[in-house]
């Protein structure tokens, strides 16, 4: 079946679907930005603050529904800073819950492989009592950092695909 490319940062200059969303939506003080480096990759950087009950920074990409039947894992080529990040999916933008999986970066280029079936439903940091991800489509992907401490971060992303 091959792979389903969700986004290849270095292959396109149109990143208009990507948005930063930090804890400021809830009164927090975290800051972040998404920039392009000389290799064409996305670089998500910033500072997570715990002030005003804050504690997260994220980038999201929303798109028209993509059929994902037959694909069972997300594969993300990235280079982190040794910190933990969350990869999140939404099957429907109207859903309150996101399906999340936390992964640890190692400071080197790596391909993170996440079986979709292990992604757990969560809302505002709380696991929900519902089945793991099993949808036939998706409309959003997101990367989030929120490790419960004030810290700066850097995550470089090359591409996101399903296999």
PDB file of C-alpha atoms in Angstrom:
ATOM      1  CA  UNK A   1       0.000   0.000   0.000  1.00  0.00           C
ATOM      2  CA  UNK A   2       2.974   2.325   0.439  1.00  0.00           C
ATOM      3  CA  UNK A   3       2.748   5.470   2.486  1.00  0.00           C
ATOM      4  CA  UNK A   4       0.405   8.429   2.776  1.00  0.00           C
ATOM      5  CA  UNK A   5       2.348  11.677   2.976  1.00  0.00           C
ATOM      6  CA  UNK A   6       0.691  14.104   5.378  1.00  0.00           C
ATOM      7  CA  UNK A   7       3.342  16.823   5.141  1.00  0.00           C
ATOM      8  CA  UNK A   8       6.889  17.183   3.818  1.00  0.00           C
ATOM      9  CA  UNK A   9       8.279  20.503   5.021  1.00  0.00           C
ATOM     10  CA  UNK A  10      11.252  20.624   2.661  1.00  0.00           C
ATOM     11  CA  UNK A  11       9.146  19.745  -0.401  1.00  0.00           C
ATOM     12  CA  UNK A  12       6.781  22.712  -0.189  1.00  0.00           C
ATOM     13  CA  UNK A  13       7.020  26.383   0.619  1.00  0.00           C
ATOM     14  CA  UNK A  14       3.312  26.600   1.534  1.00  0.00           C
ATOM     15  CA  UNK A  15       3.088  26.106   5.274  1.00  0.00           C
ATOM     16  CA  UNK A  16      -0.050  28.208   5.583  1.00  0.00           C
ATOM     17  CA  UNK A  17      -2.010  25.371   7.186  1.00  0.00           C
ATOM     18  CA  UNK A  18       0.351  25.262  10.178  1.00  0.00           C
ATOM     19  CA  UNK A  19      -0.450  27.331  13.266  1.00  0.00           C
ATOM     20  CA  UNK A  20       1.158  27.878  16.644  1.00  0.00           C
ATOM     21  CA  UNK A  21      -1.156  27.349  19.613  1.00  0.00           C
ATOM     22  CA  UNK A  22       0.272  27.831  23.089  1.00  0.00           C
ATOM     23  CA  UNK A  23      -1.149  27.929  26.595  1.00  0.00           C
ATOM     24  CA  UNK A  24      -1.905  31.643  26.139  1.00  0.00           C
ATOM     25  CA  UNK A  25      -5.346  30.466  24.951  1.00  0.00           C
ATOM     26  CA  UNK A  26      -5.911  29.641  28.658  1.00  0.00           C
ATOM     27  CA  UNK A  27      -3.978  32.563  30.151  1.00  0.00           C
ATOM     28  CA  UNK A  28      -0.532  30.943  30.181  1.00  0.00           C
ATOM     29  CA  UNK A  29       2.737  32.619  29.232  1.00  0.00           C
ATOM     30  CA  UNK A  30       4.519  30.067  26.991  1.00  0.00           C
ATOM     31  CA  UNK A  31       5.854  31.229  23.632  1.00  0.00           C
ATOM     32  CA  UNK A  32       6.902  29.415  20.479  1.00  0.00           C
ATOM     33  CA  UNK A  33       7.408  29.812  16.769  1.00  0.00           C
ATOM     34  CA  UNK A  34       7.712  27.724  13.630  1.00  0.00           C
ATOM     35  CA  UNK A  35      10.518  28.648  11.243  1.00  0.00           C
ATOM     36  CA  UNK A  36      12.243  27.121   8.215  1.00  0.00           C
ATOM     37  CA  UNK A  37      15.937  26.289   8.400  1.00  0.00           C
ATOM     38  CA  UNK A  38      18.454  26.224   5.550  1.00  0.00           C
ATOM     39  CA  UNK A  39      17.635  22.551   4.804  1.00  0.00           C
ATOM     40  CA  UNK A  40      13.952  23.466   4.370  1.00  0.00           C
ATOM     41  CA  UNK A  41      12.827  21.665   7.523  1.00  0.00           C
ATOM     42  CA  UNK A  42      10.416  23.028  10.105  1.00  0.00           C
ATOM     43  CA  UNK A  43      11.991  24.169  13.364  1.00  0.00           C
ATOM     44  CA  UNK A  44       9.567  24.417  16.287  1.00  0.00           C
ATOM     45  CA  UNK A  45      11.238  26.363  19.111  1.00  0.00           C
ATOM     46  CA  UNK A  46      10.211  28.265  22.185  1.00  0.00           C
ATOM     47  CA  UNK A  47       9.917  28.476  25.925  1.00  0.00           C
ATOM     48  CA  UNK A  48       7.366  26.664  28.061  1.00  0.00           C
ATOM     49  CA  UNK A  49       6.294  28.673  31.104  1.00  0.00           C
ATOM     50  CA  UNK A  50       4.348  27.439  34.110  1.00  0.00           C
ATOM     51  CA  UNK A  51       3.156  30.967  34.983  1.00  0.00           C
ATOM     52  CA  UNK A  52      -0.623  31.547  35.158  1.00  0.00           C
ATOM     53  CA  UNK A  53      -1.275  27.785  35.138  1.00  0.00           C
ATOM     54  CA  UNK A  54       0.417  27.460  31.747  1.00  0.00           C
ATOM     55  CA  UNK A  55       2.679  24.684  30.632  1.00  0.00           C
ATOM     56  CA  UNK A  56       2.483  23.842  26.927  1.00  0.00           C
ATOM     57  CA  UNK A  57       3.370  24.970  23.430  1.00  0.00           C
ATOM     58  CA  UNK A  58       2.140  23.348  20.223  1.00  0.00           C
ATOM     59  CA  UNK A  59       1.923  23.529  16.463  1.00  0.00           C
ATOM     60  CA  UNK A  60      -1.032  22.155  14.548  1.00  0.00           C
ATOM     61  CA  UNK A  61      -1.895  21.398  10.949  1.00  0.00           C
ATOM     62  CA  UNK A  62      -5.562  21.157   9.989  1.00  0.00           C
ATOM     63  CA  UNK A  63      -6.644  19.884   6.583  1.00  0.00           C
ATOM     64  CA  UNK A  64      -9.543  18.469   4.601  1.00  0.00           C
ATOM     65  CA  UNK A  65     -10.408  14.933   5.758  1.00  0.00           C
ATOM     66  CA  UNK A  66      -7.834  12.371   4.644  1.00  0.00           C
ATOM     67  CA  UNK A  67      -8.931   8.746   4.357  1.00  0.00           C
ATOM     68  CA  UNK A  68      -6.495   6.580   6.301  1.00  0.00           C
ATOM     69  CA  UNK A  69      -8.043   3.133   6.041  1.00  0.00           C
ATOM     70  CA  UNK A  70      -5.281   0.564   5.611  1.00  0.00           C
ATOM     71  CA  UNK A  71      -2.583   2.640   7.337  1.00  0.00           C
ATOM     72  CA  UNK A  72      -1.591   1.559  10.820  1.00  0.00           C
ATOM     73  CA  UNK A  73       1.302   3.743  11.954  1.00  0.00           C
ATOM     74  CA  UNK A  74       2.560   7.308  11.832  1.00  0.00           C
ATOM     75  CA  UNK A  75       6.195   7.741  10.785  1.00  0.00           C
ATOM     76  CA  UNK A  76       7.795  11.082  11.579  1.00  0.00           C
ATOM     77  CA  UNK A  77      11.337  12.014  10.604  1.00  0.00           C
ATOM     78  CA  UNK A  78      12.634  14.525  13.131  1.00  0.00           C
ATOM     79  CA  UNK A  79      15.503  15.705  15.264  1.00  0.00           C
ATOM     80  CA  UNK A  80      14.760  16.738  18.824  1.00  0.00           C
ATOM     81  CA  UNK A  81      16.671  18.054  21.783  1.00  0.00           C
ATOM     82  CA  UNK A  82      16.397  15.029  24.072  1.00  0.00           C
ATOM     83  CA  UNK A  83      13.031  16.100  25.498  1.00  0.00           C
ATOM     84  CA  UNK A  84       9.653  14.373  25.325  1.00  0.00           C
ATOM     85  CA  UNK A  85       6.985  15.558  22.894  1.00  0.00           C
ATOM     86  CA  UNK A  86       3.469  14.499  22.074  1.00  0.00           C
ATOM     87  CA  UNK A  87       2.209  13.635  18.614  1.00  0.00           C
ATOM     88  CA  UNK A  88      -1.541  14.167  18.397  1.00  0.00           C
ATOM     89  CA  UNK A  89      -4.229  13.276  15.867  1.00  0.00           C
ATOM     90  CA  UNK A  90      -7.817  14.351  15.490  1.00  0.00           C
ATOM     91  CA  UNK A  91     -10.213  12.361  13.366  1.00  0.00           C
ATOM     92  CA  UNK A  92     -12.708  15.213  13.345  1.00  0.00           C
ATOM     93  CA  UNK A  93     -12.004  18.873  14.106  1.00  0.00           C
ATOM     94  CA  UNK A  94     -15.298  19.074  15.998  1.00  0.00           C
ATOM     95  CA  UNK A  95     -14.129  16.423  18.491  1.00  0.00           C
ATOM     96  CA  UNK A  96     -12.916  17.739  21.820  1.00  0.00           C
ATOM     97  CA  UNK A  97     -10.565  14.811  22.300  1.00  0.00           C
ATOM     98  CA  UNK A  98      -7.219  14.343  20.624  1.00  0.00           C
ATOM     99  CA  UNK A  99      -5.457  11.009  20.324  1.00  0.00           C
ATOM    100  CA  UNK A 100      -1.966  11.275  21.739  1.00  0.00           C
ATOM    101  CA  UNK A 101       1.316   9.430  22.015  1.00  0.00           C
ATOM    102  CA  UNK A 102       4.380  10.729  23.862  1.00  0.00           C
ATOM    103  CA  UNK A 103       7.806  10.067  22.380  1.00  0.00           C
ATOM    104  CA  UNK A 104      11.339  10.902  23.504  1.00  0.00           C
ATOM    105  CA  UNK A 105      13.868  12.485  21.208  1.00  0.00           C
ATOM    106  CA  UNK A 106      17.565  11.648  21.349  1.00  0.00           C
ATOM    107  CA  UNK A 107      19.312  14.702  19.862  1.00  0.00           C
ATOM    108  CA  UNK A 108      19.929  12.934  16.535  1.00  0.00           C
ATOM    109  CA  UNK A 109      17.853  12.427  13.395  1.00  0.00           C
ATOM    110  CA  UNK A 110      15.376   9.638  14.019  1.00  0.00           C
ATOM    111  CA  UNK A 111      12.214   8.224  12.535  1.00  0.00           C
ATOM    112  CA  UNK A 112       9.561   7.934  15.211  1.00  0.00           C
ATOM    113  CA  UNK A 113       7.084   5.132  14.436  1.00  0.00           C
ATOM    114  CA  UNK A 114       3.797   5.283  16.312  1.00  0.00           C
ATOM    115  CA  UNK A 115       1.188   2.534  15.899  1.00  0.00           C
ATOM    116  CA  UNK A 116      -2.119   4.373  15.550  1.00  0.00           C
ATOM    117  CA  UNK A 117      -3.831   1.743  17.699  1.00  0.00           C
ATOM    118  CA  UNK A 118      -1.817   2.771  20.801  1.00  0.00           C
ATOM    119  CA  UNK A 119      -2.823   6.439  20.602  1.00  0.00           C
ATOM    120  CA  UNK A 120      -5.049   7.272  23.570  1.00  0.00           C
ATOM    121  CA  UNK A 121      -7.931   9.728  23.755  1.00  0.00           C
ATOM    122  CA  UNK A 122      -7.154  12.783  25.859  1.00  0.00           C
ATOM    123  CA  UNK A 123      -8.709  16.164  26.611  1.00  0.00           C
ATOM    124  CA  UNK A 124      -6.813  18.952  28.389  1.00  0.00           C
ATOM    125  CA  UNK A 125      -4.165  16.521  29.577  1.00  0.00           C
ATOM    126  CA  UNK A 126      -6.598  13.953  30.958  1.00  0.00           C
ATOM    127  CA  UNK A 127      -6.938  10.464  29.537  1.00  0.00           C
ATOM    128  CA  UNK A 128     -10.523   9.731  28.541  1.00  0.00           C
ATOM    129  CA  UNK A 129     -12.351   6.426  29.117  1.00  0.00           C
ATOM    130  CA  UNK A 130     -12.843   5.617  25.446  1.00  0.00           C
ATOM    131  CA  UNK A 131     -11.170   3.278  22.958  1.00  0.00           C
ATOM    132  CA  UNK A 132      -7.787   4.023  21.429  1.00  0.00           C
ATOM    133  CA  UNK A 133      -7.620   5.576  17.971  1.00  0.00           C
ATOM    134  CA  UNK A 134      -9.503   3.572  15.340  1.00  0.00           C
ATOM    135  CA  UNK A 135     -10.837   6.194  12.912  1.00  0.00           C
ATOM    136  CA  UNK A 136     -11.067   5.936   9.124  1.00  0.00           C
ATOM    137  CA  UNK A 137      -9.975   9.549   8.558  1.00  0.00           C
ATOM    138  CA  UNK A 138      -7.992  12.376  10.128  1.00  0.00           C
ATOM    139  CA  UNK A 139      -8.255  16.172   9.947  1.00  0.00           C
ATOM    140  CA  UNK A 140      -5.456  17.372  12.243  1.00  0.00           C
ATOM    141  CA  UNK A 141      -1.944  16.551  13.362  1.00  0.00           C
ATOM    142  CA  UNK A 142      -0.206  18.384  16.194  1.00  0.00           C
ATOM    143  CA  UNK A 143       3.078  18.396  18.071  1.00  0.00           C
ATOM    144  CA  UNK A 144       2.964  19.503  21.704  1.00  0.00           C
ATOM    145  CA  UNK A 145       5.573  19.998  24.392  1.00  0.00           C
ATOM    146  CA  UNK A 146       4.409  20.159  28.000  1.00  0.00           C
ATOM    147  CA  UNK A 147       6.568  18.219  30.407  1.00  0.00           C
ATOM    148  CA  UNK A 148       5.397  19.868  33.617  1.00  0.00           C
ATOM    149  CA  UNK A 149       8.396  22.176  33.881  1.00  0.00           C
ATOM    150  CA  UNK A 150       9.569  25.512  32.581  1.00  0.00           C
ATOM    151  CA  UNK A 151      12.003  24.796  29.750  1.00  0.00           C
ATOM    152  CA  UNK A 152      13.114  25.863  26.322  1.00  0.00           C
ATOM    153  CA  UNK A 153      12.809  23.409  23.433  1.00  0.00           C
ATOM    154  CA  UNK A 154      13.761  22.748  19.824  1.00  0.00           C
ATOM    155  CA  UNK A 155      12.181  20.196  17.508  1.00  0.00           C
ATOM    156  CA  UNK A 156      13.175  19.971  13.834  1.00  0.00           C
ATOM    157  CA  UNK A 157      10.696  18.129  11.607  1.00  0.00           C
ATOM    158  CA  UNK A 158      11.316  16.854   8.095  1.00  0.00           C
ATOM    159  CA  UNK A 159       8.155  14.927   7.193  1.00  0.00           C
ATOM    160  CA  UNK A 160       5.064  13.173   8.542  1.00  0.00           C
ATOM    161  CA  UNK A 161       3.528  10.162   6.840  1.00  0.00           C
ATOM    162  CA  UNK A 162       1.345   7.164   7.518  1.00  0.00           C
ATOM    163  CA  UNK A 163       2.317   3.622   6.596  1.00  0.00           C
TER     164      UNK A 163
END
